[in-house]
Amino acid sequence: GEDVEQSLFLSVREGDSSVINCTYTDSSSTYLYWYKQEPGAGLQLLTYIFSNMDMKQDQRLTVLLNKKDKHLSLRIADTQTGDSAIYFCADASSNTGKLIFGQGTTLQVKP
Amino acid sequence: DTAVSQTPKYLVTQMGNDKSIKCEQNLGHDTMYWYKQDSKKFLKIMFSYNNKELIINETVPNRFSPKSPDKAHLNLHINSLELGDSAVYFCASSPKVNSPLHFGNGTRLTVT
């Protein structure tokens, strides 16, 4: 079945760039998503990329997609303490739109 | 405010009870979902409805029954609650199938 994998933890210093990586197995993905979850809160859609794109930039966020290797990354430039959260990668099945989520990467930003 | 709203935010109940969680979206979306997030933060889809029609029904115990009275509402009823049902349940909606999901803030269910 479809699977999405992420590393569980990343720690960076304030002002540095953060790169969160994700791999997926579904060959029929149409969209890939990044969601952010702060403690005790719901999931906030950060950004998404269509599967025929290589890159998408949105202010401090850059998404890179390597479709051949089924690898997705999220780069956060100038990381701030407010960026501390769990970041989920998700892959959308082309048939049902069902999102398969990774385990989430906890980003810790140290002042 | 335009949003996906769930009630209640917290639900504490005893084993064996029956409970419901309500979800409403005023975004005009056609598709709604229920996801379960366990204690390790793992998110898994349970159900999805498109225009009131069930389109995704994952391997979920039949004690869980979704109901969509109209396309703006998707409620989740749980019978005979068990300890393992304790989790955060998220409702979500999307404009149509295979478009970005917008999540509610979750309902934390604790079964004692």
Coordinates of C-alpha atoms in Angstrom, one line a residue:
Chain A
G1 CA 0.0 0.0 0.0
E2 CA 0.9 3.6 -0.1
D3 CA 3.5 4.8 2.5
V4 CA 4.9 8.2 3.5
E5 CA 8.1 8.4 5.6
Q6 CA 9.6 11.3 7.5
S7 CA 12.4 11.7 10.0
L8 CA 10.9 12.3 13.4
F9 CA 12.9 15.2 14.8
L10 CA 14.9 18.2 13.6
S11 CA 16.6 20.9 15.8
V12 CA 17.9 24.2 14.4
R13 CA 19.0 27.5 15.7
E14 CA 16.9 30.6 15.2
G15 CA 17.8 32.3 11.9
D16 CA 19.1 29.1 10.3
S17 CA 17.4 27.3 7.4
S18 CA 15.4 24.1 8.2
V19 CA 15.0 21.3 5.7
I20 CA 12.4 18.6 6.4
N21 CA 12.5 15.6 4.1
C22 CA 9.8 13.1 3.1
T23 CA 9.7 10.1 0.9
Y24 CA 6.6 8.4 -0.5
T25 CA 5.7 5.3 -2.5
D26 CA 2.6 6.1 -4.5
S27 CA 3.3 6.5 -8.2
S28 CA -0.1 8.0 -8.9
S29 CA 0.2 11.0 -6.6
T30 CA -1.3 14.2 -7.9
Y31 CA -0.7 16.6 -5.1
L32 CA 1.8 16.5 -2.2
Y33 CA 1.2 18.6 0.9
W34 CA 2.9 20.1 3.9
Y35 CA 0.8 20.7 7.0
K36 CA 1.9 22.3 10.3
Q37 CA 0.5 21.3 13.7
E38 CA 1.2 23.4 16.8
P39 CA 0.7 21.9 20.2
G40 CA -3.0 21.3 21.0
A41 CA -4.1 22.7 17.6
G42 CA -5.4 21.4 14.3
L43 CA -3.5 21.0 11.1
Q44 CA -2.8 24.1 9.1
L45 CA -2.2 23.7 5.4
L46 CA 1.2 25.3 4.7
T47 CA 1.7 24.7 1.1
Y48 CA 1.3 22.0 -1.6
I49 CA 2.8 21.1 -4.9
F50 CA 1.3 19.5 -8.0
S51 CA 3.1 16.3 -9.0
N52 CA 4.2 17.8 -12.4
M53 CA 6.1 20.6 -10.7
D54 CA 9.7 20.5 -9.4
M55 CA 9.7 23.5 -7.1
K56 CA 7.3 25.9 -5.4
Q57 CA 8.3 29.0 -3.4
D58 CA 6.0 30.8 -1.1
Q59 CA 7.7 33.5 1.0
R60 CA 10.0 31.7 3.5
L61 CA 8.9 28.3 2.3
T62 CA 10.4 26.3 -0.6
V63 CA 9.1 22.9 -1.6
L64 CA 11.2 20.7 -3.8
L65 CA 9.9 17.6 -5.5
N66 CA 12.0 14.8 -7.0
K67 CA 9.4 12.7 -8.7
K68 CA 11.9 10.1 -9.9
D69 CA 13.1 9.4 -6.4
K70 CA 9.7 10.1 -4.8
H71 CA 11.3 12.6 -2.5
L72 CA 9.7 15.8 -1.2
S73 CA 11.4 18.5 1.0
L74 CA 10.3 21.6 2.8
R75 CA 12.8 24.3 3.4
I76 CA 12.0 27.1 5.8
A77 CA 14.4 30.1 5.5
D78 CA 15.3 32.2 8.5
T79 CA 13.6 29.8 10.9
Q80 CA 11.9 31.5 13.9
T81 CA 10.9 30.2 17.3
G82 CA 7.3 30.4 16.1
D83 CA 8.0 27.8 13.5
S84 CA 8.4 25.2 16.2
A85 CA 5.7 22.6 15.5
I86 CA 5.1 19.2 14.0
Y87 CA 5.3 19.2 10.2
F88 CA 3.4 16.6 8.3
C89 CA 4.1 15.5 4.7
A90 CA 1.0 14.1 2.9
D91 CA 0.5 12.4 -0.4
A92 CA -2.9 12.5 -2.2
S93 CA -4.2 9.4 -4.0
S94 CA -5.2 10.3 -7.5
N95 CA -8.3 8.2 -7.4
T96 CA -9.9 9.1 -4.1
G97 CA -8.0 12.2 -2.9
K98 CA -7.3 10.2 0.3
L99 CA -4.3 11.8 2.1
I100 CA -1.7 9.5 3.4
F101 CA 0.3 11.2 6.1
G102 CA 3.9 10.7 7.2
Q103 CA 4.6 10.3 10.9
G104 CA 5.4 14.0 11.3
T105 CA 8.7 15.8 11.9
T106 CA 9.0 17.7 15.2
L107 CA 10.9 20.9 14.5
Q108 CA 12.6 22.5 17.5
V109 CA 13.9 26.0 17.0
K110 CA 16.5 27.1 19.6
P111 CA 16.9 30.8 20.3
Chain B
D1 CA -15.6 33.2 10.2
T2 CA -15.2 30.7 7.4
A3 CA -14.0 27.5 8.8
V4 CA -14.4 23.9 9.7
S5 CA -15.8 23.7 13.2
Q6 CA -16.1 20.6 15.4
T7 CA -17.9 20.2 18.6
P8 CA -17.1 19.3 21.3
K9 CA -13.5 20.2 21.6
Y10 CA -13.0 17.8 24.5
L11 CA -15.0 14.7 25.3
V12 CA -14.4 12.5 28.4
T13 CA -16.6 9.5 28.8
Q14 CA -16.7 6.0 30.2
M15 CA -16.2 2.7 28.4
G16 CA -19.4 1.4 26.9
N17 CA -21.0 4.7 26.3
D18 CA -22.3 6.1 23.0
K19 CA -21.1 9.5 21.9
S20 CA -21.3 11.8 18.8
I21 CA -18.9 14.4 17.4
K22 CA -20.4 17.1 15.1
C23 CA -18.6 18.8 12.2
E24 CA -19.8 21.7 10.1
Q25 CA -18.0 23.6 7.3
N26 CA -19.2 26.9 5.8
L27 CA -16.6 26.9 3.0
G28 CA -19.0 25.6 0.4
H29 CA -16.9 22.4 0.0
D30 CA -18.3 19.3 -1.5
T31 CA -16.1 16.7 0.3
M32 CA -15.7 16.1 4.0
Y33 CA -13.5 13.7 6.0
W34 CA -12.9 12.2 9.4
Y35 CA -9.3 11.5 10.5
K36 CA -8.0 9.9 13.7
Q37 CA -4.7 11.0 15.3
D38 CA -3.3 8.6 17.9
S39 CA -1.1 9.3 20.8
K40 CA 2.0 9.1 18.6
K41 CA 0.5 11.8 16.4
F42 CA -0.1 9.4 13.5
L43 CA -3.0 10.5 11.3
K44 CA -5.2 8.0 9.5
I45 CA -8.3 8.6 7.4
M46 CA -11.5 7.0 8.6
F47 CA -14.2 8.2 6.3
S48 CA -14.9 10.6 3.4
Y49 CA -18.1 11.9 2.0
N50 CA -18.6 13.7 -1.3
N51 CA -21.9 15.5 -1.7
K52 CA -23.4 13.4 1.1
E53 CA -22.2 10.1 -0.5
L54 CA -19.7 7.8 1.3
I55 CA -16.6 7.5 -0.9
I56 CA -13.9 6.3 1.5
N57 CA -14.6 3.8 4.3
E58 CA -11.3 2.6 5.8
T59 CA -11.0 -0.4 8.0
V60 CA -12.8 1.1 10.9
P61 CA -14.8 -0.9 13.5
N62 CA -18.5 -0.7 12.7
R63 CA -19.1 0.9 16.1
F64 CA -18.1 4.1 14.2
S65 CA -20.9 5.4 12.0
P66 CA -20.6 8.6 10.0
K67 CA -23.7 10.6 9.0
S68 CA -23.9 13.4 6.5
P69 CA -27.3 15.1 6.6
D70 CA -26.1 17.6 4.0
K71 CA -22.8 18.5 2.3
A72 CA -22.0 21.0 5.0
H73 CA -22.2 18.6 7.9
L74 CA -20.5 15.3 8.7
N75 CA -21.1 13.8 12.1
L76 CA -19.4 10.8 13.7
H77 CA -21.3 8.6 16.1
I78 CA -19.4 6.0 18.2
N79 CA -21.2 3.2 19.9
S80 CA -19.8 1.1 22.9
L81 CA -16.7 3.2 23.4
E82 CA -13.5 1.4 24.2
L83 CA -10.3 2.6 25.8
G84 CA -8.5 2.3 22.4
D85 CA -10.8 4.9 20.9
S86 CA -9.1 7.6 22.9
A87 CA -7.5 9.9 20.3
V88 CA -7.9 13.2 18.7
Y89 CA -10.5 13.1 15.9
F90 CA -10.2 15.7 13.1
C91 CA -12.8 16.7 10.6
A92 CA -11.7 18.2 7.3
S93 CA -13.2 19.4 4.1
S94 CA -12.0 20.1 0.6
P95 CA -13.6 21.9 -2.4
K96 CA -13.8 18.6 -4.3
V97 CA -12.1 15.2 -4.2
N98 CA -8.4 15.5 -4.7
S99 CA -8.0 19.1 -3.6
P100 CA -6.4 20.6 -0.5
L101 CA -8.0 19.6 2.8
H102 CA -8.9 22.2 5.5
F103 CA -8.9 20.8 9.0
G104 CA -11.0 21.6 12.0
N105 CA -9.3 22.0 15.4
G106 CA -10.0 18.5 16.5
T107 CA -12.0 16.8 19.2
R108 CA -9.9 15.1 22.0
L109 CA -11.8 12.0 23.1
T110 CA -10.7 10.3 26.3
V111 CA -12.4 7.1 27.3
T112 CA -11.9 6.0 30.9

